[in-house]
mmCIF file of C-alpha atoms in Angstrom:
data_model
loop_
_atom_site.group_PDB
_atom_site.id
_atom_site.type_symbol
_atom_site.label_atom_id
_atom_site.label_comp_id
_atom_site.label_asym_id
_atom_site.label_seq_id
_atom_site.Cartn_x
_atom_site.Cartn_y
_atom_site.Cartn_z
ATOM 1 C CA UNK E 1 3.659 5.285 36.741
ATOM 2 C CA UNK E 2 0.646 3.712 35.031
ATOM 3 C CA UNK E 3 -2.646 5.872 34.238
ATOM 4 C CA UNK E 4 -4.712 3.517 32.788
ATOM 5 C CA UNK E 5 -2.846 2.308 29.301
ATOM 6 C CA UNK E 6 -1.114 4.920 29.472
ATOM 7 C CA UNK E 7 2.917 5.516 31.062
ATOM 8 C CA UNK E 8 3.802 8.358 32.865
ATOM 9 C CA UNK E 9 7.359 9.924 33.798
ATOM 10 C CA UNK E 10 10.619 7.944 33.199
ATOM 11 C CA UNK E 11 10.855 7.624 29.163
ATOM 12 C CA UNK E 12 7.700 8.171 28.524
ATOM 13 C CA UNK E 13 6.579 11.466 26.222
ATOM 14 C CA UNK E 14 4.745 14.066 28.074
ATOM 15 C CA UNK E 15 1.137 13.176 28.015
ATOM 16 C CA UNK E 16 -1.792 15.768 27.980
ATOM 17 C CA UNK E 17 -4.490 15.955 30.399
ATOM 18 C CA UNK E 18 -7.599 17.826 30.234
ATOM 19 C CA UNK E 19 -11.135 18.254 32.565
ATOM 20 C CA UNK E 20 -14.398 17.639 31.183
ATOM 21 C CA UNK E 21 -16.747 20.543 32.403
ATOM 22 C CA UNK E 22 -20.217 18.921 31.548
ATOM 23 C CA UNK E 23 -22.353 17.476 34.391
ATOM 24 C CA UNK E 24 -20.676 14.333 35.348
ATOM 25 C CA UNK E 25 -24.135 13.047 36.178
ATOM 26 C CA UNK E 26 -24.909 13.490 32.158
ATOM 27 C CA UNK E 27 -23.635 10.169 31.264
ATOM 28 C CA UNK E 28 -24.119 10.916 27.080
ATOM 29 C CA UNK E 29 -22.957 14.514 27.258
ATOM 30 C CA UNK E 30 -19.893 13.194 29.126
ATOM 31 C CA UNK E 31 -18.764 10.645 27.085
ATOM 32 C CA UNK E 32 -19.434 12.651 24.187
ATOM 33 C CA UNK E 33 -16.990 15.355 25.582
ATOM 34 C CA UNK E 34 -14.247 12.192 25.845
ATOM 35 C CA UNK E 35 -14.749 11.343 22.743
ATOM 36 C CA UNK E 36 -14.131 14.860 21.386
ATOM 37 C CA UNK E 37 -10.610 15.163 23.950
ATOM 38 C CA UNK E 38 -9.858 12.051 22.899
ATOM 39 C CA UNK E 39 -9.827 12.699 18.862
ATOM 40 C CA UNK E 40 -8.138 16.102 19.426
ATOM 41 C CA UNK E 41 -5.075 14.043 21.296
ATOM 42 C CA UNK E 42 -6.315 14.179 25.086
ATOM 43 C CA UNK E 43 -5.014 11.151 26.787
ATOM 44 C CA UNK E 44 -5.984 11.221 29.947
ATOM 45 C CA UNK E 45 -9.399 13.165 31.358
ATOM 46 C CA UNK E 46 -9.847 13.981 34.873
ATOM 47 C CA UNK E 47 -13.709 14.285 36.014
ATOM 48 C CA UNK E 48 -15.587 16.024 38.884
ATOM 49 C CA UNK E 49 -16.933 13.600 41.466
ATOM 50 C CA UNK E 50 -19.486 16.099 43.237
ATOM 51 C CA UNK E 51 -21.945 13.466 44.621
ATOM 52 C CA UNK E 52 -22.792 10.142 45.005
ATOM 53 C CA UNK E 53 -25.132 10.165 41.710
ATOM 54 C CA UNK E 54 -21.949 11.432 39.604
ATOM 55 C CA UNK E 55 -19.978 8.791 41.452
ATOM 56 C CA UNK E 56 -22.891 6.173 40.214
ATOM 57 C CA UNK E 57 -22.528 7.470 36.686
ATOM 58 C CA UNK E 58 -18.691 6.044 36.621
ATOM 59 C CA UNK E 59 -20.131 2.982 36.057
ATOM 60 C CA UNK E 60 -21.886 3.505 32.663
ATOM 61 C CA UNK E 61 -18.787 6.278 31.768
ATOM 62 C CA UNK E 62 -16.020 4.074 32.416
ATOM 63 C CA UNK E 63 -17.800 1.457 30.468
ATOM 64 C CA UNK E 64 -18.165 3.843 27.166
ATOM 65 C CA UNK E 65 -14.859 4.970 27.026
ATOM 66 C CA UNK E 66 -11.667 3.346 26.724
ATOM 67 C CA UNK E 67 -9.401 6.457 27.964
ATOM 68 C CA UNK E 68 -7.942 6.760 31.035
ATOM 69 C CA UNK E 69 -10.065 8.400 33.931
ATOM 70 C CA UNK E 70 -9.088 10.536 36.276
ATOM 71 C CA UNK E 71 -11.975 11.220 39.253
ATOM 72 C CA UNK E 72 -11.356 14.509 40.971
ATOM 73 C CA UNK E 73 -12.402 14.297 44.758
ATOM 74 C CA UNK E 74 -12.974 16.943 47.660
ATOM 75 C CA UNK E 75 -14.516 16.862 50.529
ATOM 76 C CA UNK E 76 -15.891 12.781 50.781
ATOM 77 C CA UNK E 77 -13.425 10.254 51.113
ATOM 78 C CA UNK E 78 -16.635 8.020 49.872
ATOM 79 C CA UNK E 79 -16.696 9.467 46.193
ATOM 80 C CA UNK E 80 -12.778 8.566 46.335
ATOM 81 C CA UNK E 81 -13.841 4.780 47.023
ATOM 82 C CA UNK E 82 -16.834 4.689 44.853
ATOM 83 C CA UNK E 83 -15.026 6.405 42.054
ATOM 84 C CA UNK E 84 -12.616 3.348 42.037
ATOM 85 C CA UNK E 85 -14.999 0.917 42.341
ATOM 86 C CA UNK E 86 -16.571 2.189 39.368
ATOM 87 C CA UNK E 87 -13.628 1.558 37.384
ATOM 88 C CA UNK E 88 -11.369 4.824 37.549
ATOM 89 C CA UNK E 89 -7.905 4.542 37.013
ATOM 90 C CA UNK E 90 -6.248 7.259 39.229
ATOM 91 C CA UNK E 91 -7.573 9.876 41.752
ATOM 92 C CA UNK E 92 -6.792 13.370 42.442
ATOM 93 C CA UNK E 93 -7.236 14.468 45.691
ATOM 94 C CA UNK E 94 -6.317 17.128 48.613
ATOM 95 C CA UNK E 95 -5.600 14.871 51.640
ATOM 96 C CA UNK E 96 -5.732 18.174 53.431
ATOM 97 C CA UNK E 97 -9.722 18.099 53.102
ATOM 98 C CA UNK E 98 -10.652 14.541 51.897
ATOM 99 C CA UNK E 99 -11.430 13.965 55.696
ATOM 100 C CA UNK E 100 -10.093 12.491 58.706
ATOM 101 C CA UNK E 101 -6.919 10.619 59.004
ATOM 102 C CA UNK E 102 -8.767 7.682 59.264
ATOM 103 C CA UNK E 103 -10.979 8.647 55.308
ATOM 104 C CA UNK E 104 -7.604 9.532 54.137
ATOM 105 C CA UNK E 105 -6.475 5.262 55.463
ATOM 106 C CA UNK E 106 -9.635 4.425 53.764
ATOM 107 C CA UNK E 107 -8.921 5.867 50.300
ATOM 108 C CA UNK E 108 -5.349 4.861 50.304
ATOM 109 C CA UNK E 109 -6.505 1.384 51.156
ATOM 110 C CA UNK E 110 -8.393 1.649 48.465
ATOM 111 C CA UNK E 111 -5.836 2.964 45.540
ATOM 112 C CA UNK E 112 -3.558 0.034 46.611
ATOM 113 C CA UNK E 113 -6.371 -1.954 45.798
ATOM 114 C CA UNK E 114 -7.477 -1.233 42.713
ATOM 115 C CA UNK E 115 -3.419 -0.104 41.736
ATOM 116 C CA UNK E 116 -4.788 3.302 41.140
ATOM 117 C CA UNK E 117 -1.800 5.790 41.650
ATOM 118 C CA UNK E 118 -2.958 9.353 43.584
ATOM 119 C CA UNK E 119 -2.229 12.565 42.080
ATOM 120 C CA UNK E 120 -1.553 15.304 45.273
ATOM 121 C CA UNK E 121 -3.159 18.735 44.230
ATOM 122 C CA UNK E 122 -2.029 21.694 45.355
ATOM 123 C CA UNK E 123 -3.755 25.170 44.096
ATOM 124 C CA UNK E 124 -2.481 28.725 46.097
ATOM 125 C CA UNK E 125 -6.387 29.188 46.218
ATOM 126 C CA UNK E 126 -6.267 25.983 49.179
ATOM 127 C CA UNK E 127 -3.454 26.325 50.811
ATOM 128 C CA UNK E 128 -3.742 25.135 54.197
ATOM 129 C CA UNK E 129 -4.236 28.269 56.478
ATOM 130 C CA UNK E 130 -1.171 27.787 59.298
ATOM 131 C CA UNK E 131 1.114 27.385 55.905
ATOM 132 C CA UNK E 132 -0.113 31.080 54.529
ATOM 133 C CA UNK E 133 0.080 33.044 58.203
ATOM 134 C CA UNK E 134 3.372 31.230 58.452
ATOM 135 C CA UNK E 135 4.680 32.191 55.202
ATOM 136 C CA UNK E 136 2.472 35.605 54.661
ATOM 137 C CA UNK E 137 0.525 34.276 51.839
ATOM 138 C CA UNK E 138 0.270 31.110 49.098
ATOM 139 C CA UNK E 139 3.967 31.696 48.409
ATOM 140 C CA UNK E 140 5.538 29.177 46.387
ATOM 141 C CA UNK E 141 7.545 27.644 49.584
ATOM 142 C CA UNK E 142 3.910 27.341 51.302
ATOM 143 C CA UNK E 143 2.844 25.721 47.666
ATOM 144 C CA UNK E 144 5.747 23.450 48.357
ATOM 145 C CA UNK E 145 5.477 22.375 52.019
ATOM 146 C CA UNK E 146 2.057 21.787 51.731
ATOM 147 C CA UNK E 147 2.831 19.212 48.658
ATOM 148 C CA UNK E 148 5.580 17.692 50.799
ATOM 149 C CA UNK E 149 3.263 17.321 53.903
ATOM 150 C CA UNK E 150 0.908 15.450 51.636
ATOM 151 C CA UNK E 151 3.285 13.125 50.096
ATOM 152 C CA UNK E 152 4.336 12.528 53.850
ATOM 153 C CA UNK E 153 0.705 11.587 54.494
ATOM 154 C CA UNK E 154 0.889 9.023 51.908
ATOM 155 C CA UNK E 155 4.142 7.540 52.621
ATOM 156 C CA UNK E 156 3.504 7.024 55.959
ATOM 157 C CA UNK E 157 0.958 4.524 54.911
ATOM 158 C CA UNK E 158 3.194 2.673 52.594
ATOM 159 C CA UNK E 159 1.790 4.586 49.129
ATOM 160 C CA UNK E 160 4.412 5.814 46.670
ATOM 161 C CA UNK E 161 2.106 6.033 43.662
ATOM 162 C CA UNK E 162 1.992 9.271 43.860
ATOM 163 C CA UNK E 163 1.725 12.176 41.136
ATOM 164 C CA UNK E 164 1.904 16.008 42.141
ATOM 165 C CA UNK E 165 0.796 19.204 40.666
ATOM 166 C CA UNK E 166 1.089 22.980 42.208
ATOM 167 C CA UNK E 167 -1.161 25.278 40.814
ATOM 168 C CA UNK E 168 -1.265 29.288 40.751
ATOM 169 C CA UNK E 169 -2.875 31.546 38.191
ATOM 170 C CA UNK E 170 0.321 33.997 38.853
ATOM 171 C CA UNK E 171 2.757 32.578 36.416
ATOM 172 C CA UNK E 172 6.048 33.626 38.432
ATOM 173 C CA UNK E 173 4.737 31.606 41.299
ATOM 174 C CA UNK E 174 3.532 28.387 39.832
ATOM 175 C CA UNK E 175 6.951 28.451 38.022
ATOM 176 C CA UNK E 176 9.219 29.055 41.431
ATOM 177 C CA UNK E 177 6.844 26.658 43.350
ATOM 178 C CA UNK E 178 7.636 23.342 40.389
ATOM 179 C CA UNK E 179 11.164 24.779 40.768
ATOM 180 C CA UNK E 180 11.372 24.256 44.476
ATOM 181 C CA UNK E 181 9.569 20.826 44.803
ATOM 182 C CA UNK E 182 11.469 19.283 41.756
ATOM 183 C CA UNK E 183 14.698 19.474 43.888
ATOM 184 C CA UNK E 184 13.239 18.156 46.741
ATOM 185 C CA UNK E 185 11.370 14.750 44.888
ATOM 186 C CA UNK E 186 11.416 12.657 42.227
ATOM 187 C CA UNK E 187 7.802 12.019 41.892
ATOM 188 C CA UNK E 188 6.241 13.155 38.904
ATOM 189 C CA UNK E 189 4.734 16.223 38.274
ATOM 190 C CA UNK E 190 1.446 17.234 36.726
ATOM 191 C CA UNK E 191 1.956 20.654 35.842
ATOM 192 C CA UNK E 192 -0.434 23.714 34.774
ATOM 193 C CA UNK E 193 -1.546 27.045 35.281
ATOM 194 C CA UNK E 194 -4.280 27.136 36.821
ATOM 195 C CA UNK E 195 -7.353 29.649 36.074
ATOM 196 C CA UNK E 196 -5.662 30.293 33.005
ATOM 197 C CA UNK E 197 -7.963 32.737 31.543
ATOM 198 C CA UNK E 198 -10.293 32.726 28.218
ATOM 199 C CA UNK E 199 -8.599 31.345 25.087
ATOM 200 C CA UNK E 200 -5.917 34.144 23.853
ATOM 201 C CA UNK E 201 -5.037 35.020 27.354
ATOM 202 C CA UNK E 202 -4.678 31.431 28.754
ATOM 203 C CA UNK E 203 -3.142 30.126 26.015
ATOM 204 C CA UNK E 204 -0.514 32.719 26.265
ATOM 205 C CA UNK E 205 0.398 32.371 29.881
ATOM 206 C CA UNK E 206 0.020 28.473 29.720
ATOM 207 C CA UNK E 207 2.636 28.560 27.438
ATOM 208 C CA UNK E 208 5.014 31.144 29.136
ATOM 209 C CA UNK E 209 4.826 29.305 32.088
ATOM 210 C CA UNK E 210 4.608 25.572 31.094
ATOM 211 C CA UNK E 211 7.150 26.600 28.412
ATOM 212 C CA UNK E 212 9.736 27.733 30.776
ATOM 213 C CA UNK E 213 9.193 24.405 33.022
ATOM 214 C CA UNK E 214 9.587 21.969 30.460
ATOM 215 C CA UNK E 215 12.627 23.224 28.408
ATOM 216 C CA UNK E 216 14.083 22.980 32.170
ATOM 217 C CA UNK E 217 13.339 18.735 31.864
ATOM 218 C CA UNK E 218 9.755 19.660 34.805
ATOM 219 C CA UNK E 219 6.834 18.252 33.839
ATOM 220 C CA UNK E 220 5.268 14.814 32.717
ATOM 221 C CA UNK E 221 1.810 15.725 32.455
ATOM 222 C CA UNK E 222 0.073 18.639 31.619
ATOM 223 C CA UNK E 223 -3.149 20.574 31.362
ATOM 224 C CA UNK E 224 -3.536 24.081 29.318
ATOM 225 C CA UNK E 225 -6.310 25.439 31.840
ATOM 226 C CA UNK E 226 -8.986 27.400 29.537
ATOM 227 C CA UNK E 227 -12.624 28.979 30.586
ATOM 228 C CA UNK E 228 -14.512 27.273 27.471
ATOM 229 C CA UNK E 229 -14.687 24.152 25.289
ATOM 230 C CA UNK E 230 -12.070 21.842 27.106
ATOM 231 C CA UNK E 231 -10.976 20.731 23.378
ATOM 232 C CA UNK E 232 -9.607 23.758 22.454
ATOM 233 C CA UNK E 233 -6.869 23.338 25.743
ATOM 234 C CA UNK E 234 -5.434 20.181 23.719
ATOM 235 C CA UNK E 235 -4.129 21.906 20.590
ATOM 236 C CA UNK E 236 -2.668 24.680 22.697
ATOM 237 C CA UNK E 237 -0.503 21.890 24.576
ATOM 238 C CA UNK E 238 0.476 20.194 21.485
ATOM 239 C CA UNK E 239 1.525 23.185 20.071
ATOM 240 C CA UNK E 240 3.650 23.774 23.204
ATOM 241 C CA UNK E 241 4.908 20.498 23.312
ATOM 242 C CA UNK E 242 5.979 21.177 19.543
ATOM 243 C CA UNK E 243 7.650 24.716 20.176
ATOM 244 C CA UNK E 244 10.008 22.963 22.636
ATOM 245 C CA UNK E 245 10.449 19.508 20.043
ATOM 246 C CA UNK E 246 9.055 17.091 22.715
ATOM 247 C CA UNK E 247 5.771 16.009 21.127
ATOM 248 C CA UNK E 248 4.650 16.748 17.275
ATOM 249 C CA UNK E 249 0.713 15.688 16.559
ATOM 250 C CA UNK E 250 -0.520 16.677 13.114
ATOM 251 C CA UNK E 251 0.851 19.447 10.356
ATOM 252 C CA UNK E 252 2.951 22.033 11.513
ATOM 253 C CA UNK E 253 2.109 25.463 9.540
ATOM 254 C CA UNK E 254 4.038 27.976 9.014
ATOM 255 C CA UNK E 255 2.759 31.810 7.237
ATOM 256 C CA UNK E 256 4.543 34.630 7.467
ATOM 257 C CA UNK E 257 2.876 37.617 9.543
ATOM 258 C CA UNK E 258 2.620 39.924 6.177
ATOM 259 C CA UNK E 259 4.268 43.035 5.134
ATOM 260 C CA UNK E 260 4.035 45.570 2.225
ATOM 261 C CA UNK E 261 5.264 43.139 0.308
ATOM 262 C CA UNK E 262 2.440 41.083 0.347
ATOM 263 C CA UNK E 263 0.632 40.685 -2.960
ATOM 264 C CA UNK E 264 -1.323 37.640 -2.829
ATOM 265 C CA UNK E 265 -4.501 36.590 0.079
ATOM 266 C CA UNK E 266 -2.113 35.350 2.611
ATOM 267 C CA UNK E 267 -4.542 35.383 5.360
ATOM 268 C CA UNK E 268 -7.314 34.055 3.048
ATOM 269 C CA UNK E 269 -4.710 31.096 2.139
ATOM 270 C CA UNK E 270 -3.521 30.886 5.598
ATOM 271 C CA UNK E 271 -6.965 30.249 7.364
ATOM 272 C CA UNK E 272 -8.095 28.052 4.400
ATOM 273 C CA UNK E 273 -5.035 25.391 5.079
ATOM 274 C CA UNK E 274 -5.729 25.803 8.353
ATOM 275 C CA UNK E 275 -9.042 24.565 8.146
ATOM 276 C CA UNK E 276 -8.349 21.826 5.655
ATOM 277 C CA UNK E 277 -5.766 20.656 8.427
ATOM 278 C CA UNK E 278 -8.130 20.637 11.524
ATOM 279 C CA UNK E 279 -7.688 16.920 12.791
ATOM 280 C CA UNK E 280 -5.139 15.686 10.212
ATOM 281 C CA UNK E 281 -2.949 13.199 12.312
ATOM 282 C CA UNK E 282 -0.078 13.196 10.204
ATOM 283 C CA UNK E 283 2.881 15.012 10.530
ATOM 284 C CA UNK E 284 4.549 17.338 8.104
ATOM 285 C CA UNK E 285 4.940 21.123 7.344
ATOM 286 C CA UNK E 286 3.490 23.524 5.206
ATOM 287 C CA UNK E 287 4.617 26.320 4.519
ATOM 288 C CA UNK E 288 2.248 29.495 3.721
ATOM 289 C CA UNK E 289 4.624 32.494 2.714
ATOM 290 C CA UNK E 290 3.831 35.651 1.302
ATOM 291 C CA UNK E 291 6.494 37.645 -0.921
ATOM 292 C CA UNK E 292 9.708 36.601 -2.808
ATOM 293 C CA UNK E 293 12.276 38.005 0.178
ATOM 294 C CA UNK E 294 11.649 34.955 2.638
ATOM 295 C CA UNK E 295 9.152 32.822 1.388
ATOM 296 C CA UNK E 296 10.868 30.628 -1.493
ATOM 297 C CA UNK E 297 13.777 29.662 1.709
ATOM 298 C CA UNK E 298 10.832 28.882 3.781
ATOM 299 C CA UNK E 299 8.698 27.094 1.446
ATOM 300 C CA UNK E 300 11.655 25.165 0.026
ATOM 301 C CA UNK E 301 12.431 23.865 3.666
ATOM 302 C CA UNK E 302 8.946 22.575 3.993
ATOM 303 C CA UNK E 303 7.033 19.480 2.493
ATOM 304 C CA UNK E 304 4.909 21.694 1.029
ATOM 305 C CA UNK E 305 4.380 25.193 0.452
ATOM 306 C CA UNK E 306 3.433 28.422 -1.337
ATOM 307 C CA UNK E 307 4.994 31.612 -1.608
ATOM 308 C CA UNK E 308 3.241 34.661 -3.411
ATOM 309 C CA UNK E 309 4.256 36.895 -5.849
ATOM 310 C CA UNK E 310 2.877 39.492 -7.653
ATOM 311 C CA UNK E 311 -0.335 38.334 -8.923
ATOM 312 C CA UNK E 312 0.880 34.815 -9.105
ATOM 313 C CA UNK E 313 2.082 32.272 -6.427
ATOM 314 C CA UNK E 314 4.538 29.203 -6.546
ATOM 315 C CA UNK E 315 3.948 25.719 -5.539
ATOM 316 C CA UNK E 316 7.087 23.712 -3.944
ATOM 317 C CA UNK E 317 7.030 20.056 -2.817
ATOM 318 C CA UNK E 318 10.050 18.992 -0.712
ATOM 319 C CA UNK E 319 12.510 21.503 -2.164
ATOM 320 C CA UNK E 320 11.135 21.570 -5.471
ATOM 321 C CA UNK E 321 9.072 23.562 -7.838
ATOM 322 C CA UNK E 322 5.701 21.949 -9.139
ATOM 323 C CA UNK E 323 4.800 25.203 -10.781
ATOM 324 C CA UNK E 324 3.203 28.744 -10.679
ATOM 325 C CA UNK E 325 0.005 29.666 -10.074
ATOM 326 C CA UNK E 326 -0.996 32.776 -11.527
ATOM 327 C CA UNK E 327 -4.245 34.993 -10.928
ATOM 328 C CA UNK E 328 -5.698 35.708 -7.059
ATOM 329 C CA UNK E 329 -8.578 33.802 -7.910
ATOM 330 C CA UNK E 330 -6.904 30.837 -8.674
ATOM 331 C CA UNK E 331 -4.186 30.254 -5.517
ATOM 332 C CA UNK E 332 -6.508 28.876 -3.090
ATOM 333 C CA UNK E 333 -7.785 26.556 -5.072
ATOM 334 C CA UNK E 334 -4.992 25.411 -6.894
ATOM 335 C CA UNK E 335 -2.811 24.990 -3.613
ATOM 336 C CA UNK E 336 -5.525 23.204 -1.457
ATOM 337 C CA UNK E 337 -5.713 21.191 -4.997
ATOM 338 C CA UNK E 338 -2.011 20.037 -4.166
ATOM 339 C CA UNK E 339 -2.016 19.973 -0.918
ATOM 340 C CA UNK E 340 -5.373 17.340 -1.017
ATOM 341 C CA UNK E 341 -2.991 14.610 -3.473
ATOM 342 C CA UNK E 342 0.038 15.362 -0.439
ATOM 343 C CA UNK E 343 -2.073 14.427 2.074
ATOM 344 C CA UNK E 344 -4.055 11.272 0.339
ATOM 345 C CA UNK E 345 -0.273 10.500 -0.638
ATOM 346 C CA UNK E 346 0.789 10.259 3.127
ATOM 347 C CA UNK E 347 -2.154 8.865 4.211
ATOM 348 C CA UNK E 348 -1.423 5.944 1.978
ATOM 349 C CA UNK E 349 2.648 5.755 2.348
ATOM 350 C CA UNK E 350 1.561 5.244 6.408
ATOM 351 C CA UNK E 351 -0.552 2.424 5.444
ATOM 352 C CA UNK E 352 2.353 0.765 3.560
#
């Protein structure tokens, strides 16, 4: 499946979605918010198509951004049609309550025309309400026959383009539901949790539950669901997709939690890499240890690391010792020092 310039499913790596939240309407503030998904590693960004004057503002969005749009349509099978004729490259919809059978022909008509593939949607908050007396509730099989309705919907009118996500803010069920409908098709799946939470507590059952689905081989796209700045969702996927070895974007860091042993300002040295490493593309490690029981292993394994001492710090580059650093006052600086010359050195070995 294509998205825009970008593949989906089969070979490809899997990609991370996110949502703007600003007014769709607010052409500037919109693309501005693309802009900032893009640079953090977003590559695709679905929108909300409320009305026929955020439908309008596709025009002047699609033509200030480059990245693959994703309109997000309930309700009017219109916005569906305008959206694409503004230049969007996929829809998400609910065929359950885009309209009549004959809005849903329209809209499908529509995506064939413009090649525009059409992402199925299930949430447990929408679940049709025959499925959830029949089943006692959004279960995950009413998650399921729901999506498998839908896909019917489409089939039946000669679309295969299709893309499906199922959606529950109870981890346990959005797991069981992807479970269920990834032995029944071969489509591929969008998959999230949905009304994650704020920050900490999103992040942490985004990655419980998209964790579990992808080391099972479920999942080409994905969205880490957070109540805030959408940008902050895209580092929490990466750093998903890196736990499980399936995607690496930027430095991976690694600092010991602390102990008694700690004599130097690990968390001081910690936070200050961190910082220094906010939107750095390239990929290595750095390691960020703090006491002579695991830290020269650690910082030995990485392409560049620290580990503290009493009073006094050492400096490795790939395996080897550069040198000690003694005072507190002088670690930071003297490691950020070294870490600045690795990081103009593999900026300029990646233009060679």
């Amino acid at each position: 499946m294509q998205v825009g310039s970008v593949g989906i499913g089969g070979d490809n790596p899997v990609r991370v979605q996110s949502m703007t939240n600003t007014d769709t309407r607010d052409v500037d503030a919109t693309l501005g918010q693309i802009a900032a998904l893009a640079e953090a590693g977003c590559e695709i960004v679905r929108l909300a198509v409320l009305d026929e004057a955020a439908a309008k503002a596709l025009v002047a969005i699609r033509a200030g951004t480059t990245v693959p749009l994703i309109a997000d349509i309930h309700f009017d099978h219109r916005l569906a049609v305008a959206a694409l004729e503004a230049g969007v490259d996929a829809l998400r919809i609910n065929p359950g309550n885009i309209g009549s059978e004959a809005a849903v022909d329209v809209v499908v008509d529509a995506a064939k025309a413009h090649g525009a593939p059409i992402r199925i949607g299930v949430n447990s908050g929408s679940v049709a309400k025959e499925l959830l007396k029949k089943y006692g509730g959004p279960t995950p099989e009413a998650m399921v026959e729901s999506a498998l309705e839908h896909i019917a919907f489409l089939e039946a009118r000669d679309f295969y383009d299709i893309k499906v996500s199922l959606k529950s803010s109870s981890v346990l069920r959005t797991i069981a539901a992807y479970r269920l409908l990834g032995a029944r098709v071969d489509y591929p799946l969008h998959i999230g949790v949905t009304e994650a939470g704020t920050p900490m507590r999103g992040a942490v059952k985004s990655a419980v539950g998209l964790g579990i689905l992808l080391a099972e081989g479920l999942g080409d796209t994905l969205r880490v669901s957070l109540t805030g700045d959408p940008v902050t969702e895209i580092g929490v996927a990466y750093e998903i997709l890196r736990s499980l070895e399936l995607r690496a974007r930027g430095p991976e860091i690694i600092s010991c939690p602390t102990c008694g042993r700690t004599e130097i300002d690990l968390v001081g040295l910690a936070e200050a890499v961190e910082e220094r490493l906010r939107g750095v593309p390239e990929i290595f490690t750095v390691a960020v240890m703090g006491c002579v029981v695991n830290g020269p292993g650690e910082a030995r394994e990485a392409d560049i690391g620290i580990a503290g001492g009493r009073d006094c710090g050492i400096i490795f580059r790939k395996g080897e010792v550069l040198g000690k650093v003694r005072g507190a006052d002088n670690l930071i600086p003297a490691f950020m020092d070294e870490l600045e010359r690795f990081i103009t050195e593999k900026k300029e070995s990646a233009c060679d």
